[in-house]
Coordinates of C-alpha atoms in Angstrom, one line a residue:
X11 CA 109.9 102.7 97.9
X12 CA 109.4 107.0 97.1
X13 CA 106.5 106.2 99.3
X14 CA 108.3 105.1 102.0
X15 CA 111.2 107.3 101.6
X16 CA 108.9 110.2 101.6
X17 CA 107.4 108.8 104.9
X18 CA 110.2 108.4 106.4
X19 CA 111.1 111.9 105.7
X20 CA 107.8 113.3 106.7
X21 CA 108.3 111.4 110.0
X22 CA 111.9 113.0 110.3
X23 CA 110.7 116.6 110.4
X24 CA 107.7 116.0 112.8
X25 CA 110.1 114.9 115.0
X26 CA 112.9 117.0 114.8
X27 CA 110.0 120.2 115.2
X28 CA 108.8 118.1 118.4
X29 CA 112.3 118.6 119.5
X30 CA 113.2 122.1 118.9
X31 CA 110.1 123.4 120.0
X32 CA 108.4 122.5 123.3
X33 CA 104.9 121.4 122.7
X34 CA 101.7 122.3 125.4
X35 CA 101.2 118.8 127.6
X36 CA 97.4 118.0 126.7
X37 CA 96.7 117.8 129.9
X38 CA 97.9 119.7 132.4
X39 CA 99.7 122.5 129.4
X40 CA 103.7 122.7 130.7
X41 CA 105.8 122.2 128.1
X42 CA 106.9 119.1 126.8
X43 CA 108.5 117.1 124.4
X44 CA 107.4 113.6 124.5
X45 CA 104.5 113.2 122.4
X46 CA 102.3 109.6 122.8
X47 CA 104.2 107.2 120.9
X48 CA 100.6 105.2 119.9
X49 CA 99.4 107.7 117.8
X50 CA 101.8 109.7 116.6
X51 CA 103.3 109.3 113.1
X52 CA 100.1 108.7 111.9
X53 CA 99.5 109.2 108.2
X54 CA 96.7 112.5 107.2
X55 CA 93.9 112.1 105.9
X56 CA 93.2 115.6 105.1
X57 CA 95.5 118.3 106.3
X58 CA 96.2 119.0 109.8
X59 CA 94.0 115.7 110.9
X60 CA 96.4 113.7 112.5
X61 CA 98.1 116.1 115.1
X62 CA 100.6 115.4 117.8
X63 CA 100.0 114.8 120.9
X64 CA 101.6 115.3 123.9
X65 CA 102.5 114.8 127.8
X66 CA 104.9 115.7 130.2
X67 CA 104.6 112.3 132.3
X68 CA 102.9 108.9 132.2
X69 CA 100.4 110.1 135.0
X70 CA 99.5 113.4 132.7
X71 CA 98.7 110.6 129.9
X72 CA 96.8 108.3 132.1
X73 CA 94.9 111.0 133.4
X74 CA 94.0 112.6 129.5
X75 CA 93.2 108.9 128.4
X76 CA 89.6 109.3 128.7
X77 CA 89.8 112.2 126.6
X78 CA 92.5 111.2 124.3
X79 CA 91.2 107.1 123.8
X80 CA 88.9 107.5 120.7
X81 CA 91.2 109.7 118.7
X82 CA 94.6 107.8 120.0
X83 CA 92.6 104.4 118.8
X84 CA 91.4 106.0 115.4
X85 CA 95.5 107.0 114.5
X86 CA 96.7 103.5 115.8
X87 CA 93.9 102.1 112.7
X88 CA 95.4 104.8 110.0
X89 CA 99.2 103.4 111.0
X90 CA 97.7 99.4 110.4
X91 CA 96.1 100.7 106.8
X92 CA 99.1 102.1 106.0
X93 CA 101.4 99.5 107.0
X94 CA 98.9 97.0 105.0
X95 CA 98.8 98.8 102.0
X96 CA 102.6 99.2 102.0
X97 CA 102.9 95.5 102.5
X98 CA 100.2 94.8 100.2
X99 CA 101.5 97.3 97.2
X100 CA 104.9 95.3 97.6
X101 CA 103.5 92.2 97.7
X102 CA 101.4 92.9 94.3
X103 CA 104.5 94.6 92.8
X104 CA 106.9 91.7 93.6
X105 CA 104.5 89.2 92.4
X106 CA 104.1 90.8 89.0
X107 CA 107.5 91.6 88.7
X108 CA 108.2 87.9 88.9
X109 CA 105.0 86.7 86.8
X110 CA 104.7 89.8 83.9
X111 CA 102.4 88.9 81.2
X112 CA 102.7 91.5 78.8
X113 CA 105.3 91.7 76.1
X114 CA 106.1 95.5 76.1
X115 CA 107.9 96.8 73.8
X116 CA 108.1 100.5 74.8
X117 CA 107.5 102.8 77.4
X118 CA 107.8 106.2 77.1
X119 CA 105.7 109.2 79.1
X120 CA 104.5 112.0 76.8
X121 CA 102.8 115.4 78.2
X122 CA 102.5 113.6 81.5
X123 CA 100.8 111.0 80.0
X124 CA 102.2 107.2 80.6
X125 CA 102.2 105.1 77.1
X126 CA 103.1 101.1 77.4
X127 CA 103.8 99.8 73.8
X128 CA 103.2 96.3 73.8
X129 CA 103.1 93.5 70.9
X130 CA 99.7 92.9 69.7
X131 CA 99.0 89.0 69.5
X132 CA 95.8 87.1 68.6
X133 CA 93.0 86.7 70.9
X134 CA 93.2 83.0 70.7
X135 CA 97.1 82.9 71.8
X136 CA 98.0 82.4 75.4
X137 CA 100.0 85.1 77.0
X138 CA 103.8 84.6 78.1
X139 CA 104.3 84.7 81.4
X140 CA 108.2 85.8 82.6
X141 CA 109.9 88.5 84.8
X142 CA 109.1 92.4 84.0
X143 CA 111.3 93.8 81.4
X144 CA 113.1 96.1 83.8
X145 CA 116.1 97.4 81.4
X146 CA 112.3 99.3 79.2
X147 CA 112.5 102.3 81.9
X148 CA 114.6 103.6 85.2
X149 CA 111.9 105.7 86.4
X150 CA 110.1 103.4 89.6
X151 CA 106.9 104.9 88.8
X152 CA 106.7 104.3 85.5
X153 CA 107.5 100.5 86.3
X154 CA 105.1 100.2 89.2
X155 CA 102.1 101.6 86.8
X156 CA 103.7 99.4 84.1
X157 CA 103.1 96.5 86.7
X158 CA 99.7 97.1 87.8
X159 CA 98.3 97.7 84.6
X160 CA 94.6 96.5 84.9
X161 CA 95.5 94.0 87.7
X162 CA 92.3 94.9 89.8
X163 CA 91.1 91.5 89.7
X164 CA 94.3 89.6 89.9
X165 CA 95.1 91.9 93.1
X166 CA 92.0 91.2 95.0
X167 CA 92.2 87.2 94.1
X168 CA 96.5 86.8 95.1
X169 CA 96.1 89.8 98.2
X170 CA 92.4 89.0 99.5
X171 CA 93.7 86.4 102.0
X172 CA 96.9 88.5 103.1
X173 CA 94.7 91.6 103.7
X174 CA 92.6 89.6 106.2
X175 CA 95.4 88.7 107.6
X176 CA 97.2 91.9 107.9
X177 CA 94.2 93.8 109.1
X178 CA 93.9 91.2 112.1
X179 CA 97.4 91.7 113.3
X180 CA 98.7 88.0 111.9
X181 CA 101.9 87.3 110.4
X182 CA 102.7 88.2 106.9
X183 CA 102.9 84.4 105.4
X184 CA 99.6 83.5 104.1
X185 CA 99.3 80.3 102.1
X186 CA 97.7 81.9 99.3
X187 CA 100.5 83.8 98.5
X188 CA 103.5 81.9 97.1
X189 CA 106.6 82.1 99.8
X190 CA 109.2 83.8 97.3
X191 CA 106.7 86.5 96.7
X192 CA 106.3 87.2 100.3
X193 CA 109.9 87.6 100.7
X194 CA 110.7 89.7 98.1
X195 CA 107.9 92.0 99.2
X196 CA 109.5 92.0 103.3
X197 CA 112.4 92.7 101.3
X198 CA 111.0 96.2 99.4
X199 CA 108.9 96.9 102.6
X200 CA 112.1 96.7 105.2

């Protein structure tokens, strides 16, 4: 969600700038504020990768599109990754949240390090699975770490098939993923 948020906010100011401050059309220079709603808003990389760009009319655009078609496609793929691993991140987090199986009994963050107590039990005992302690900690980092905790494996297994999926452009029910999951995690992602 802080993701998100933060996103959101980034995506806020851009704008807003766009608007107070004519930008050069990239093709013919006059100023403009209309910027080419494919690409922008595209997360960066590195800083300063993923500029603006924009035109004073459609025909400026269509004329730039030879030269503006291989970056414009390479910023559409960064907003699809992002959206994935957004979906995907709330998917994982809603799953464990439902189906926790560690039985913490603290957590506490010392000298910026994160510390989850938990109850030691005997190899040979079966772990109990249940819903994620959330009265332990307030701070949503803390819980999202404290959910993921050496998950790789259960990650890849539950959000392999929805990956494929969301990297083709399909629908976010996929039937490896149980339904109440998915809609918990349209619920954090929207």
């Amino acid at each position: 969600r802080f993701f998100n948020i933060a996103l959101i906010a980034a995506a806020r100011f851009v704008f807003k700038m766009a608007l107070k401050s004519p930008a050069e059309c990239a093709n013919c220079g006059t100023g403009t504020k209309t910027m080419c709603s494919r690409c922008s808003h595209a997360p960066e990389y590195q800083s300063g990768d993923s500029r603006v760009v924009f035109y004073c009319s459609r025909e400026c655009q269509v004329m730039d599109w030879p030269n503006h078609k291989v970056y414009c496609k390479n910023m559409q793929q960064r907003k699809i990754l992002l959206r994935a691993a957004q979906v995907l991140k709330a998917a994982m987090l809603a799953y464990r949240e439902i189906v926790y199986d560690v039985d913490l009994t603290k957590i506490e963050c010392r000298d910026g390090v994160l510390y989850l107590h938990q109850k030691q039990r005997p190899v040979s005992s079966q772990s109990k699975r249940g819903p994620f302690p959330n009265h332990m900690t307030d701070n949503i980092e803390h819980k999202e770490a404290a959910l993921v905790k050496s998950q790789s494996t259960a990650a890849m297994a539950l959000l392999g098939p929805l990956t494929r999926r969301l990297l083709r452009g399909k629908e976010l029910y996929s039937p490896h993923v149980p339904k109440r999951v998915v809609a918990k995690a349209k619920q954090v992602y929207h």
